[in-house]
Each structure stands twice: as structure tokens, then as C-alpha cells.
mmCIF file of C-alpha atoms in Angstrom:
data_model
loop_
_atom_site.group_PDB
_atom_site.id
_atom_site.type_symbol
_atom_site.label_atom_id
_atom_site.label_comp_id
_atom_site.label_asym_id
_atom_site.label_seq_id
_atom_site.Cartn_x
_atom_site.Cartn_y
_atom_site.Cartn_z
ATOM 1 C CA MET A 10 110.840 77.453 94.210
ATOM 2 C CA PRO A 11 107.334 77.574 95.702
ATOM 3 C CA HIS A 12 104.930 74.635 95.781
ATOM 4 C CA LEU A 13 102.157 75.366 93.248
ATOM 5 C CA SER A 14 98.491 74.359 93.489
ATOM 6 C CA VAL A 15 96.814 74.577 90.073
ATOM 7 C CA LEU A 16 93.010 74.850 90.265
ATOM 8 C CA ILE A 17 90.737 74.131 87.274
ATOM 9 C CA PRO A 18 86.912 74.071 87.352
ATOM 10 C CA THR A 19 85.191 72.341 84.434
ATOM 11 C CA PHE A 20 81.894 70.908 83.256
ATOM 12 C CA GLN A 21 80.954 69.080 80.063
ATOM 13 C CA ARG A 22 83.838 70.367 77.966
ATOM 14 C CA PRO A 23 85.888 67.177 77.646
ATOM 15 C CA ALA A 24 88.008 68.237 74.677
ATOM 16 C CA LYS A 25 88.892 71.594 76.243
ATOM 17 C CA VAL A 26 89.870 70.245 79.660
ATOM 18 C CA ALA A 27 91.794 67.357 78.087
ATOM 19 C CA ALA A 28 93.907 69.804 76.067
ATOM 20 C CA CYS A 29 94.508 71.889 79.192
ATOM 21 C CA VAL A 30 95.537 68.855 81.244
ATOM 22 C CA ALA A 31 97.786 67.556 78.460
ATOM 23 C CA SER A 32 99.587 70.914 78.340
ATOM 24 C CA LEU A 33 100.083 70.742 82.111
ATOM 25 C CA ARG A 34 101.468 67.215 81.869
ATOM 26 C CA ALA A 35 104.006 68.418 79.301
ATOM 27 C CA GLN A 36 105.393 71.182 81.529
ATOM 28 C CA VAL A 37 109.060 70.969 82.516
ATOM 29 C CA LEU A 38 108.847 71.687 86.235
ATOM 30 C CA GLU A 39 112.435 72.890 86.834
ATOM 31 C CA GLY A 40 112.428 71.626 90.419
ATOM 32 C CA LEU A 41 108.881 72.783 91.163
ATOM 33 C CA GLU A 42 106.487 70.804 93.322
ATOM 34 C CA VAL A 43 103.096 70.968 91.579
ATOM 35 C CA GLU A 44 99.654 69.634 92.431
ATOM 36 C CA ILE A 45 96.771 69.987 89.980
ATOM 37 C CA ILE A 46 93.175 69.784 91.164
ATOM 38 C CA VAL A 47 90.384 69.590 88.598
ATOM 39 C CA GLY A 48 86.871 70.130 89.942
ATOM 40 C CA LEU A 49 83.911 68.683 88.021
ATOM 41 C CA ASP A 50 80.766 70.786 88.454
ATOM 42 C CA GLY A 51 78.492 67.788 88.904
ATOM 43 C CA PRO A 52 78.563 64.298 87.337
ATOM 44 C CA ASP A 53 80.604 64.499 84.143
ATOM 45 C CA PRO A 54 81.882 61.082 83.001
ATOM 46 C CA ARG A 55 82.933 62.318 79.552
ATOM 47 C CA SER A 56 85.261 64.936 81.024
ATOM 48 C CA ARG A 57 86.627 62.464 83.567
ATOM 49 C CA ASP A 58 87.382 59.968 80.784
ATOM 50 C CA ALA A 59 89.009 62.666 78.652
ATOM 51 C CA ILE A 60 91.221 63.737 81.560
ATOM 52 C CA GLU A 61 92.280 60.146 82.179
ATOM 53 C CA ARG A 62 93.249 59.757 78.520
ATOM 54 C CA ALA A 63 95.232 63.011 78.629
ATOM 55 C CA TRP A 64 96.959 62.030 81.886
ATOM 56 C CA PRO A 65 97.128 58.226 81.839
ATOM 57 C CA ASN A 66 97.695 56.482 85.155
ATOM 58 C CA SER A 67 95.408 54.400 87.314
ATOM 59 C CA ALA A 68 96.577 55.822 90.646
ATOM 60 C CA PRO A 69 94.122 58.045 92.572
ATOM 61 C CA HIS A 70 96.667 60.890 92.482
ATOM 62 C CA ARG A 71 98.157 60.559 89.025
ATOM 63 C CA ALA A 72 101.728 61.777 88.553
ATOM 64 C CA SER A 73 103.216 63.253 85.391
ATOM 65 C CA PRO A 74 106.636 62.180 84.111
ATOM 66 C CA ALA A 75 108.037 65.367 85.668
ATOM 67 C CA GLY A 76 106.440 64.653 89.052
ATOM 68 C CA ALA A 77 103.313 66.827 89.127
ATOM 69 C CA THR A 78 100.222 65.190 90.627
ATOM 70 C CA LEU A 79 96.653 65.383 89.347
ATOM 71 C CA THR A 80 93.474 64.900 91.374
ATOM 72 C CA VAL A 81 89.964 64.985 89.886
ATOM 73 C CA MET A 82 87.097 65.867 92.252
ATOM 74 C CA GLU A 83 83.438 65.366 91.374
ATOM 75 C CA LEU A 84 81.428 68.028 93.214
ATOM 76 C CA PRO A 85 77.740 68.933 93.568
ATOM 77 C CA LYS A 86 76.378 71.025 90.691
ATOM 78 C CA GLN A 87 76.817 74.643 91.789
ATOM 79 C CA GLY A 88 78.555 76.730 89.130
ATOM 80 C CA TYR A 89 82.238 77.424 88.635
ATOM 81 C CA MET A 90 82.586 79.826 91.578
ATOM 82 C CA GLY A 91 81.566 77.169 94.083
ATOM 83 C CA VAL A 92 83.808 74.629 92.370
ATOM 84 C CA ARG A 93 86.782 76.979 92.720
ATOM 85 C CA ARG A 94 85.998 77.397 96.424
ATOM 86 C CA ASP A 95 85.784 73.649 96.981
ATOM 87 C CA ILE A 96 88.996 72.749 95.181
ATOM 88 C CA LEU A 97 90.797 75.644 96.897
ATOM 89 C CA ALA A 98 89.932 73.970 100.211
ATOM 90 C CA ARG A 99 91.859 70.866 99.071
ATOM 91 C CA ALA A 100 94.973 72.744 97.942
ATOM 92 C CA THR A 101 98.192 72.310 99.924
ATOM 93 C CA GLY A 102 100.630 74.543 98.039
ATOM 94 C CA GLN A 103 102.181 77.926 98.709
ATOM 95 C CA VAL A 104 101.004 79.596 95.495
ATOM 96 C CA MET A 105 97.585 79.091 93.914
ATOM 97 C CA VAL A 106 97.433 79.117 90.114
ATOM 98 C CA SER A 107 93.913 79.723 88.778
ATOM 99 C CA LEU A 108 93.139 78.413 85.285
ATOM 100 C CA ASN A 109 90.110 78.060 83.058
ATOM 101 C CA ASP A 110 89.599 74.691 81.407
ATOM 102 C CA ASP A 111 89.995 76.200 77.919
ATOM 103 C CA VAL A 112 93.618 77.341 78.133
ATOM 104 C CA GLU A 113 96.605 75.465 76.711
ATOM 105 C CA LEU A 114 99.843 76.221 78.518
ATOM 106 C CA CYS A 115 102.943 77.271 76.613
ATOM 107 C CA PRO A 116 106.340 75.828 77.620
ATOM 108 C CA GLY A 117 107.682 77.328 80.846
ATOM 109 C CA PHE A 118 104.263 78.522 82.036
ATOM 110 C CA LEU A 119 104.395 77.155 85.592
ATOM 111 C CA ALA A 120 108.045 78.069 86.091
ATOM 112 C CA ALA A 121 107.322 81.636 84.938
ATOM 113 C CA HIS A 122 104.576 82.048 87.535
ATOM 114 C CA ALA A 123 106.841 80.634 90.258
ATOM 115 C CA ARG A 124 109.848 82.780 89.327
ATOM 116 C CA ARG A 125 107.761 85.954 89.257
ATOM 117 C CA HIS A 126 106.592 85.335 92.818
ATOM 118 C CA LEU A 127 110.175 84.715 93.927
ATOM 119 C CA ALA A 128 111.340 87.938 92.270
ATOM 120 C CA ALA A 129 108.546 90.129 93.678
ATOM 121 C CA PRO A 130 109.561 92.263 96.692
ATOM 122 C CA GLY A 131 106.439 91.144 98.551
ATOM 123 C CA PRO A 132 103.215 89.193 98.086
ATOM 124 C CA ALA A 133 101.728 89.772 94.652
ATOM 125 C CA ILE A 134 99.110 88.661 92.171
ATOM 126 C CA VAL A 135 100.715 87.498 88.932
ATOM 127 C CA VAL A 136 98.653 87.620 85.739
ATOM 128 C CA GLY A 137 99.941 85.639 82.786
ATOM 129 C CA ASP A 138 99.430 86.299 79.093
ATOM 130 C CA SER A 139 96.393 84.627 77.490
ATOM 131 C CA PRO A 140 96.323 85.323 73.742
ATOM 132 C CA TRP A 141 93.237 84.145 71.886
ATOM 133 C CA LYS A 142 93.483 81.109 69.642
ATOM 134 C CA VAL A 143 92.845 82.014 65.996
ATOM 135 C CA HIS A 144 90.370 79.663 64.308
ATOM 136 C CA SER A 145 89.712 78.950 60.656
ATOM 137 C CA GLY A 146 87.155 81.236 59.059
ATOM 138 C CA ASP A 147 88.429 84.168 61.127
ATOM 139 C CA THR A 148 85.812 86.935 61.353
ATOM 140 C CA LEU A 149 85.793 90.633 62.052
ATOM 141 C CA PHE A 150 84.172 89.836 65.390
ATOM 142 C CA ASP A 151 87.045 87.465 66.242
ATOM 143 C CA ARG A 152 89.417 90.352 65.655
ATOM 144 C CA MET A 153 87.325 92.645 67.814
ATOM 145 C CA VAL A 154 87.598 90.140 70.666
ATOM 146 C CA ARG A 155 91.380 89.832 70.210
ATOM 147 C CA GLU A 156 92.271 93.458 69.577
ATOM 148 C CA THR A 157 90.007 95.454 71.894
ATOM 149 C CA SER A 158 88.861 95.445 75.523
ATOM 150 C CA LEU A 159 85.556 93.811 74.594
ATOM 151 C CA ILE A 160 86.283 90.829 76.897
ATOM 152 C CA PHE A 161 89.658 91.385 78.604
ATOM 153 C CA PHE A 162 92.069 94.325 78.807
ATOM 154 C CA TYR A 163 95.098 92.553 77.376
ATOM 155 C CA ASP A 164 95.226 95.012 74.483
ATOM 156 C CA GLN A 165 95.955 97.763 77.022
ATOM 157 C CA MET A 166 98.641 95.660 78.692
ATOM 158 C CA TYR A 167 100.355 94.879 75.377
ATOM 159 C CA ALA A 168 100.354 98.554 74.450
ATOM 160 C CA ARG A 169 101.797 99.844 77.733
ATOM 161 C CA ALA A 170 103.820 97.015 79.308
ATOM 162 C CA ALA A 171 107.169 97.962 77.777
ATOM 163 C CA THR A 172 106.813 101.575 78.898
ATOM 164 C CA LEU A 173 105.494 100.872 82.398
ATOM 165 C CA GLY A 174 107.898 98.042 83.185
ATOM 166 C CA PRO A 175 107.532 94.629 84.845
ATOM 167 C CA ASP A 176 106.850 95.963 88.346
ATOM 168 C CA HIS A 177 103.890 98.125 87.358
ATOM 169 C CA ASP A 178 100.757 97.493 89.432
ATOM 170 C CA TRP A 179 97.952 97.118 86.895
ATOM 171 C CA GLY A 180 95.260 97.069 89.556
ATOM 172 C CA TYR A 181 92.620 94.517 90.445
ATOM 173 C CA ARG A 182 90.591 95.082 87.265
ATOM 174 C CA PHE A 183 93.362 93.306 85.320
ATOM 175 C CA CYS A 184 93.193 90.036 87.297
ATOM 176 C CA TYR A 185 91.675 87.295 85.125
ATOM 177 C CA GLY A 186 90.590 83.936 86.530
ATOM 178 C CA LEU A 187 91.748 82.065 83.434
ATOM 179 C CA ASN A 188 95.446 82.731 84.203
ATOM 180 C CA PHE A 189 96.600 84.230 87.492
ATOM 181 C CA SER A 190 98.437 83.194 90.632
ATOM 182 C CA ALA A 191 98.557 84.437 94.218
ATOM 183 C CA PRO A 192 99.885 83.313 97.617
ATOM 184 C CA LEU A 193 97.493 80.586 98.714
ATOM 185 C CA ASP A 194 97.535 81.462 102.421
ATOM 186 C CA LEU A 195 96.564 85.063 101.661
ATOM 187 C CA VAL A 196 93.765 83.929 99.350
ATOM 188 C CA ARG A 197 92.375 81.849 102.196
ATOM 189 C CA GLU A 198 92.854 84.636 104.728
ATOM 190 C CA VAL A 199 90.597 86.992 102.768
ATOM 191 C CA GLY A 200 87.927 84.298 102.385
ATOM 192 C CA GLY A 201 88.804 82.707 99.052
ATOM 193 C CA PHE A 202 86.644 82.973 95.963
ATOM 194 C CA ALA A 203 83.134 84.407 96.158
ATOM 195 C CA ASP A 204 80.343 81.864 95.982
ATOM 196 C CA HIS A 205 77.314 82.939 93.976
ATOM 197 C CA ALA A 206 75.636 79.825 92.627
ATOM 198 C CA ASP A 207 75.193 79.633 88.848
ATOM 199 C CA THR A 208 76.584 83.146 88.379
ATOM 200 C CA TYR A 209 79.094 84.432 85.835
ATOM 201 C CA GLY A 210 81.576 87.234 86.336
ATOM 202 C CA TYR A 211 83.472 89.568 88.679
ATOM 203 C CA ASP A 212 84.683 86.813 91.041
ATOM 204 C CA ASP A 213 88.312 87.076 89.889
ATOM 205 C CA ILE A 214 88.623 90.844 90.194
ATOM 206 C CA GLU A 215 86.634 90.875 93.448
ATOM 207 C CA LEU A 216 89.156 88.478 94.996
ATOM 208 C CA ALA A 217 92.009 90.651 93.702
ATOM 209 C CA PHE A 218 90.287 93.687 95.246
ATOM 210 C CA ARG A 219 90.123 92.003 98.674
ATOM 211 C CA LEU A 220 93.762 90.924 98.442
ATOM 212 C CA ALA A 221 94.851 94.443 97.520
ATOM 213 C CA ARG A 222 92.868 95.989 100.376
ATOM 214 C CA ALA A 223 94.169 93.510 102.949
ATOM 215 C CA PHE A 224 97.780 93.028 101.825
ATOM 216 C CA GLU A 225 98.503 95.736 99.220
ATOM 217 C CA THR A 226 99.197 93.028 96.646
ATOM 218 C CA PRO A 227 100.070 94.541 93.267
ATOM 219 C CA VAL A 228 98.810 92.918 90.070
ATOM 220 C CA LEU A 229 101.913 92.141 88.009
ATOM 221 C CA PHE A 230 101.884 91.131 84.347
ATOM 222 C CA GLU A 231 104.149 88.188 83.472
ATOM 223 C CA PRO A 232 104.068 87.653 79.698
ATOM 224 C CA LYS A 233 106.270 84.546 79.933
ATOM 225 C CA ALA A 234 103.427 82.758 81.756
ATOM 226 C CA ALA A 235 101.588 82.361 78.462
ATOM 227 C CA ALA A 236 98.565 80.149 77.852
ATOM 228 C CA LEU A 237 96.634 80.075 74.583
ATOM 229 C CA HIS A 238 92.936 80.772 75.191
ATOM 230 C CA ASP A 239 90.783 78.445 73.077
ATOM 231 C CA HIS A 240 87.403 80.146 73.491
ATOM 232 C CA ARG A 241 85.732 81.455 70.374
ATOM 233 C CA TYR A 242 83.091 83.998 71.351
ATOM 234 C CA THR A 243 80.263 84.746 68.949
ATOM 235 C CA PRO A 244 78.296 88.006 69.016
ATOM 236 C CA ARG A 245 75.374 86.180 70.629
ATOM 237 C CA ASP A 246 77.732 84.809 73.304
ATOM 238 C CA VAL A 247 78.795 88.351 74.166
ATOM 239 C CA ILE A 248 75.180 89.517 74.209
ATOM 240 C CA ARG A 249 74.429 86.809 76.779
ATOM 241 C CA ARG A 250 77.637 87.598 78.670
ATOM 242 C CA GLU A 251 76.795 91.281 79.106
ATOM 243 C CA TYR A 252 73.345 90.442 80.440
ATOM 244 C CA ASN A 253 74.825 87.887 82.846
ATOM 245 C CA LEU A 254 77.388 90.423 84.042
ATOM 246 C CA GLY A 255 74.560 92.804 84.895
ATOM 247 C CA ARG A 256 72.923 90.103 86.992
ATOM 248 C CA ALA A 257 76.229 89.323 88.716
ATOM 249 C CA ALA A 258 76.852 93.010 89.398
ATOM 250 C CA TRP A 259 73.695 93.186 91.515
ATOM 251 C CA LYS A 260 74.796 90.192 93.591
ATOM 252 C CA PHE A 261 78.231 91.647 94.265
ATOM 253 C CA ALA A 262 76.746 95.058 95.053
ATOM 254 C CA LYS A 263 74.741 93.370 97.813
ATOM 255 C CA THR A 264 77.482 91.079 99.172
ATOM 256 C CA SER A 265 80.714 93.023 98.492
ATOM 257 C CA ARG A 266 79.615 96.635 98.657
ATOM 258 C CA GLU A 267 83.063 98.224 98.974
ATOM 259 C CA PHE A 268 84.245 96.378 95.875
ATOM 260 C CA ALA A 269 81.162 97.323 93.847
ATOM 261 C CA LEU A 270 81.405 100.977 94.858
ATOM 262 C CA ASP A 271 85.046 101.074 93.786
ATOM 263 C CA LEU A 272 84.471 99.188 90.526
ATOM 264 C CA PHE A 273 81.395 101.072 89.330
ATOM 265 C CA GLY A 274 82.049 104.403 91.038
ATOM 266 C CA ARG A 275 78.532 104.542 92.479
ATOM 267 C CA ASP A 276 76.006 102.472 94.400
ATOM 268 C CA ILE A 277 74.368 100.466 91.627
ATOM 269 C CA ALA A 278 71.965 98.926 94.161
ATOM 270 C CA SER A 279 70.544 102.294 95.234
ATOM 271 C CA GLU A 280 66.994 103.183 94.309
ATOM 272 C CA GLY A 281 68.231 106.184 92.355
ATOM 273 C CA GLU A 282 70.539 104.020 90.246
ATOM 274 C CA LEU A 283 67.808 101.455 89.654
ATOM 275 C CA ALA A 284 65.423 104.216 88.598
ATOM 276 C CA TYR A 285 68.041 105.451 86.137
ATOM 277 C CA SER A 286 68.480 101.905 84.804
ATOM 278 C CA ARG A 287 64.729 101.522 84.291
ATOM 279 C CA GLU A 288 64.614 104.797 82.382
ATOM 280 C CA PHE A 289 67.687 103.859 80.316
ATOM 281 C CA VAL A 290 66.353 100.406 79.401
ATOM 282 C CA SER A 291 63.026 101.873 78.373
ATOM 283 C CA ARG A 292 64.375 104.899 76.508
ATOM 284 C CA GLU A 293 67.242 103.152 74.684
ATOM 285 C CA ARG A 294 65.526 99.866 73.864
ATOM 286 C CA LYS A 295 64.795 100.777 70.259
ATOM 287 C CA SER A 296 68.353 101.999 69.637
ATOM 288 C CA ALA A 297 69.893 98.920 71.269
ATOM 289 C CA MET A 298 67.709 96.543 69.287
ATOM 290 C CA GLY A 299 68.620 98.452 66.143
ATOM 291 C CA LEU A 300 72.318 97.834 66.790
ATOM 292 C CA ALA A 301 71.898 94.136 67.564
ATOM 293 C CA PRO A 302 71.589 92.847 63.950
ATOM 294 C CA GLU A 303 74.742 94.730 62.911
ATOM 295 C CA PHE A 304 76.569 93.348 65.939
ATOM 296 C CA VAL A 305 75.545 89.788 65.081
ATOM 297 C CA LEU A 306 76.598 90.341 61.454
ATOM 298 C CA LEU A 307 80.202 90.938 62.569
ATOM 299 C CA GLY A 308 80.379 87.229 63.360
ATOM 300 C CA GLU A 309 79.687 86.466 59.701
ATOM 301 C CA THR A 310 82.042 89.077 58.228
ATOM 302 C CA PRO A 311 85.519 87.866 57.147
ATOM 303 C CA SER A 312 88.327 89.428 59.166
ATOM 304 C CA GLY A 313 90.161 90.338 55.971
ATOM 305 C CA LEU A 314 87.600 93.039 55.280
ATOM 306 C CA VAL A 315 89.853 95.232 57.420
ATOM 307 C CA ALA A 316 93.576 95.004 56.640
ATOM 308 C CA PRO A 317 95.746 93.157 59.195
ATOM 309 C CA SER A 318 96.276 95.079 62.396
ATOM 310 C CA GLY A 319 99.460 96.696 63.542
ATOM 311 C CA MET A 320 98.781 95.757 67.168
ATOM 312 C CA ALA A 321 101.741 94.444 69.108
ATOM 313 C CA ALA A 322 101.927 90.671 69.416
ATOM 314 C CA PRO A 323 101.258 88.968 72.761
ATOM 315 C CA LEU A 324 104.545 89.421 74.574
ATOM 316 C CA GLY A 325 104.690 85.877 75.925
ATOM 317 C CA LEU A 326 104.686 84.381 72.436
ATOM 318 C CA LEU A 327 107.751 86.258 71.219
ATOM 319 C CA GLY A 328 111.455 86.095 72.003
ATOM 320 C CA SER A 329 114.001 83.396 72.649
ATOM 321 C CA SER A 330 111.470 80.595 73.050
ATOM 322 C CA GLY A 331 110.917 80.586 69.297
ATOM 323 C CA LEU A 332 107.146 80.675 69.741
ATOM 324 C CA HIS A 333 105.118 83.024 67.617
ATOM 325 C CA SER A 334 101.525 84.015 67.095
ATOM 326 C CA PRO A 335 99.609 82.241 64.305
ATOM 327 C CA PRO A 336 99.770 83.822 60.843
ATOM 328 C CA GLY A 337 97.444 86.785 60.530
ATOM 329 C CA GLN A 338 96.700 86.981 64.250
ATOM 330 C CA LEU A 339 98.874 89.889 65.324
ATOM 331 C CA ALA A 340 101.813 91.691 63.820
ATOM 332 C CA PRO A 341 105.264 91.476 65.452
ATOM 333 C CA ALA A 342 105.772 93.706 68.462
ATOM 334 C CA GLY A 343 106.800 97.238 67.696
ATOM 335 C CA THR A 344 105.683 97.362 64.079
ATOM 336 C CA SER A 345 103.183 100.134 64.756
ATOM 337 C CA SER A 346 100.981 101.652 67.385
ATOM 338 C CA PRO A 347 98.021 99.560 68.592
ATOM 339 C CA THR A 348 95.812 102.583 68.064
ATOM 340 C CA SER A 349 96.840 103.212 64.456
ATOM 341 C CA GLY A 350 95.514 102.108 61.097
ATOM 342 C CA ALA A 351 93.308 99.066 60.917
ATOM 343 C CA ALA A 352 93.484 98.472 64.677
ATOM 344 C CA GLY A 353 91.889 101.887 65.141
ATOM 345 C CA ILE A 354 89.076 100.870 62.797
ATOM 346 C CA VAL A 355 88.441 97.700 64.810
ATOM 347 C CA ARG A 356 88.368 99.736 68.013
ATOM 348 C CA ALA A 357 85.974 102.223 66.467
ATOM 349 C CA LEU A 358 83.668 99.350 65.523
ATOM 350 C CA ALA A 359 83.728 98.111 69.120
ATOM 351 C CA GLN A 360 82.834 101.584 70.407
ATOM 352 C CA GLN A 361 79.866 101.699 68.048
ATOM 353 C CA PHE A 362 78.184 98.931 70.048
ATOM 354 C CA MET A 363 78.775 100.303 73.559
ATOM 355 C CA LEU A 364 75.137 101.360 73.866
ATOM 356 C CA LEU A 365 74.018 97.780 73.178
ATOM 357 C CA LYS A 366 76.425 96.447 75.826
ATOM 358 C CA ARG A 367 75.248 98.976 78.392
ATOM 359 C CA TRP A 368 71.614 98.246 77.643
ATOM 360 C CA LEU A 369 72.125 94.496 78.123
ATOM 361 C CA TRP A 370 74.068 95.021 81.356
ATOM 362 C CA ARG A 371 71.381 97.254 82.826
ATOM 363 C CA ARG A 372 68.661 94.835 81.708
ATOM 364 C CA GLY A 373 70.483 92.111 83.634
ATOM 365 C CA LEU A 374 70.960 94.338 86.678
ATOM 366 C CA LEU A 375 67.257 95.160 86.800
ATOM 367 C CA ASP A 376 66.142 91.561 86.309
ATOM 368 C CA GLU A 377 68.360 90.354 89.158
ATOM 369 C CA SER A 378 67.247 93.179 91.454
ATOM 370 C CA GLU A 379 63.605 92.264 90.819
ATOM 371 C CA GLY A 380 64.124 88.509 91.205
ATOM 372 C CA GLN A 381 63.178 87.856 87.591
ATOM 373 C CA PRO A 382 64.175 84.584 85.902
ATOM 374 C CA THR A 383 66.939 84.667 83.327
ATOM 375 C CA ARG A 384 65.614 85.830 79.959
ATOM 376 C CA GLU A 385 65.924 83.265 77.200
ATOM 377 C CA VAL A 386 65.577 85.859 74.434
ATOM 378 C CA LEU A 387 67.586 89.080 74.746
ATOM 379 C CA ILE A 388 67.459 90.557 71.247
ATOM 380 C CA GLU A 389 64.859 90.522 68.518
ATOM 381 C CA GLY A 390 65.444 88.568 65.358
#
């Protein structure tokens, strides 16, 4: 079994990172050699204390009962991309496992990543399953996040995985930094993670793009490598996210042009594209602002307003393990098509707000291209 290096950037989310670390400590390693490196994005005593409580031991490199080691590094404040680069430099394993600090690993997670690499015919990127945690007071917006491609494309993977099979190459767009693994030496050979200070987005898929170009690494979906994602987005969070993605897109278009051309299908940094963005932002501003209040209202609308979805359950939470999705989250696999019934209504709602998303993204792209500071207010009201 390969030696795993688990990399986790974090900052000022002590409860989240403690839950993540505790779930790592509970893993049964099945003969695996595992090192875990947590990178603090600047001074963060509360997170350090929470990690120490979740993984108690006074040694500098704390070991779990199963033999995994944990190292906590305090780094200069730089944003999560730089933290990932710095902790990658300290890794000594054969396979890198990238996690966010807000995931809680299901039993067998690390072993599933390791076994999938052993079974692959060549070097590969392995993406695990990351179903969203369902919180009390579930809203229609929560369902939109879970059941559509608003944030990730897991809904597409759930719908097609059984038909396409375990060896299907999903492509670099399906590589998510919160739960993926790749051969560590190849990650280093292509230059590691991008480093755009205080920037959000595209770094995971851009790395997957470089790996695919250099080594033809497929992106394989391993549902048994399941980690519950405890991140509750609000509509205003997504509004901010889309704007930030627009800003990040400009940076990657300037520093990773081949990737940006492939991802967006055009040169978004060209003067013609910027002129189009200026026209779009001006022309569609009224329509986008008109959609914003309805979008925000979804975060206050009970999820039960639309009957429970027939979308297939996250594959990693079903089967012989005895795990299951929380009540009301997702129906059992195979009960109905993910595009039918109530799920279709939720998807239609998501499509209704595409103009708002595009407007925010282009606003961010323009602001970054012009060197403008980040806008504090993005929507009216």
C-alpha cells in the first residue's frame, strides 16, 4: 500500500478542523503509512488548541493509535493556495491526499484512496465522494446546493457513475480540492499547486489540467472514499463566491493561459472579451439585481416546499458499510431519475439564476483586470 501524505490548509475554523482531524485519527489504516500535515494560514492559536484536543499527544509529530502522524505548521498569512504549496513541500509520501478543513472522513476513507491508486493501470487522480452535511432548518437553497451543479458537479457523477463505470475519466473539471489524491512526485513535477495570494478558486482543476497534459492522468471517481462536507453555503456566500471566481479567472488567464483557454473556450483576457464583459455588466445589471432578492429568499424558504427529491444517494454512503444519508437528504439510489419530479424543479430553480451568476462572475473578472479593490457590496438591498 502506498505511503499517504494528507494535506489540510486551515485558518480560524477551530471546530471544523478539529472534526476533520478527529475523523482522521479514527481511521483504520489497514497497513498504510500515513502522515498528516495541517498548515495554519497565519497565527491561529484557537485552531492549534482545537487540533491538539482532537489529537492528544505532546510529541512534535503526534501519532494516532493506528500509527498515523500529525504535524501542524504555522505559516505566513497568504491564503489557502500558498499554504497548500508550503505543506506540499514538507510531504514525504507517495500519494498526496488533498482535503479541506471542513470534511469529516467516513470509515475506510484513506484505504479507499490507496486501493484505487493500486488498482489503476497507471498514474491517476482519484476524487472521493463529498456529500453535503444536512443541517437543521433545511432550506430550498440547501437543496439546490446538494442537488445541482451550483457548487460542484457531484450530481452529474451520481447520475452517470453506474453507467460509465469505475474507470471512466471524468476530466479535470471534476477534480475538487476538498477530496482528491494524486501521485505526489507527479504533482511536484508539474509545479505543485498554483500560488495566487488571497485568491479563491480554480487551483484544484488547474493542477488536474497540468497533470493530465503532462502524464495523461485520468480523473477517477471513488465513491468509497467518502467524506461528509460540513459547509453550509448561504445565497450571499454564493454571490460572493461567483464574484471571487471571476477575479480568480483573470489571474489564471494571465498565468496559465492554456488551462484558461481550455476551461472557458476563449481568451477571457482579450480586449474583445473584456469589451463584451463591460457591455454585459452594464446591459444586464438591472436584470441581475432584480433576481438577487429572489435568490437570497431561497435561503429562508423551507426545503419541504418542494417534495423530497428522487436523486440518487451519494454512492459512498450506501452499501455494505451500513452508512446512509441523513433522513430527507437524498433518496436511496435507483429510486428514480435525478432529472425527474422534484429534482427537476430544483434544477429549474437553479437555472433561473444563471444570469445573476454570470453577471457576478463578469463583474469580478472586470474588477481584477482593472486592478480594482474587492467590492464590499455586490447586490442592492
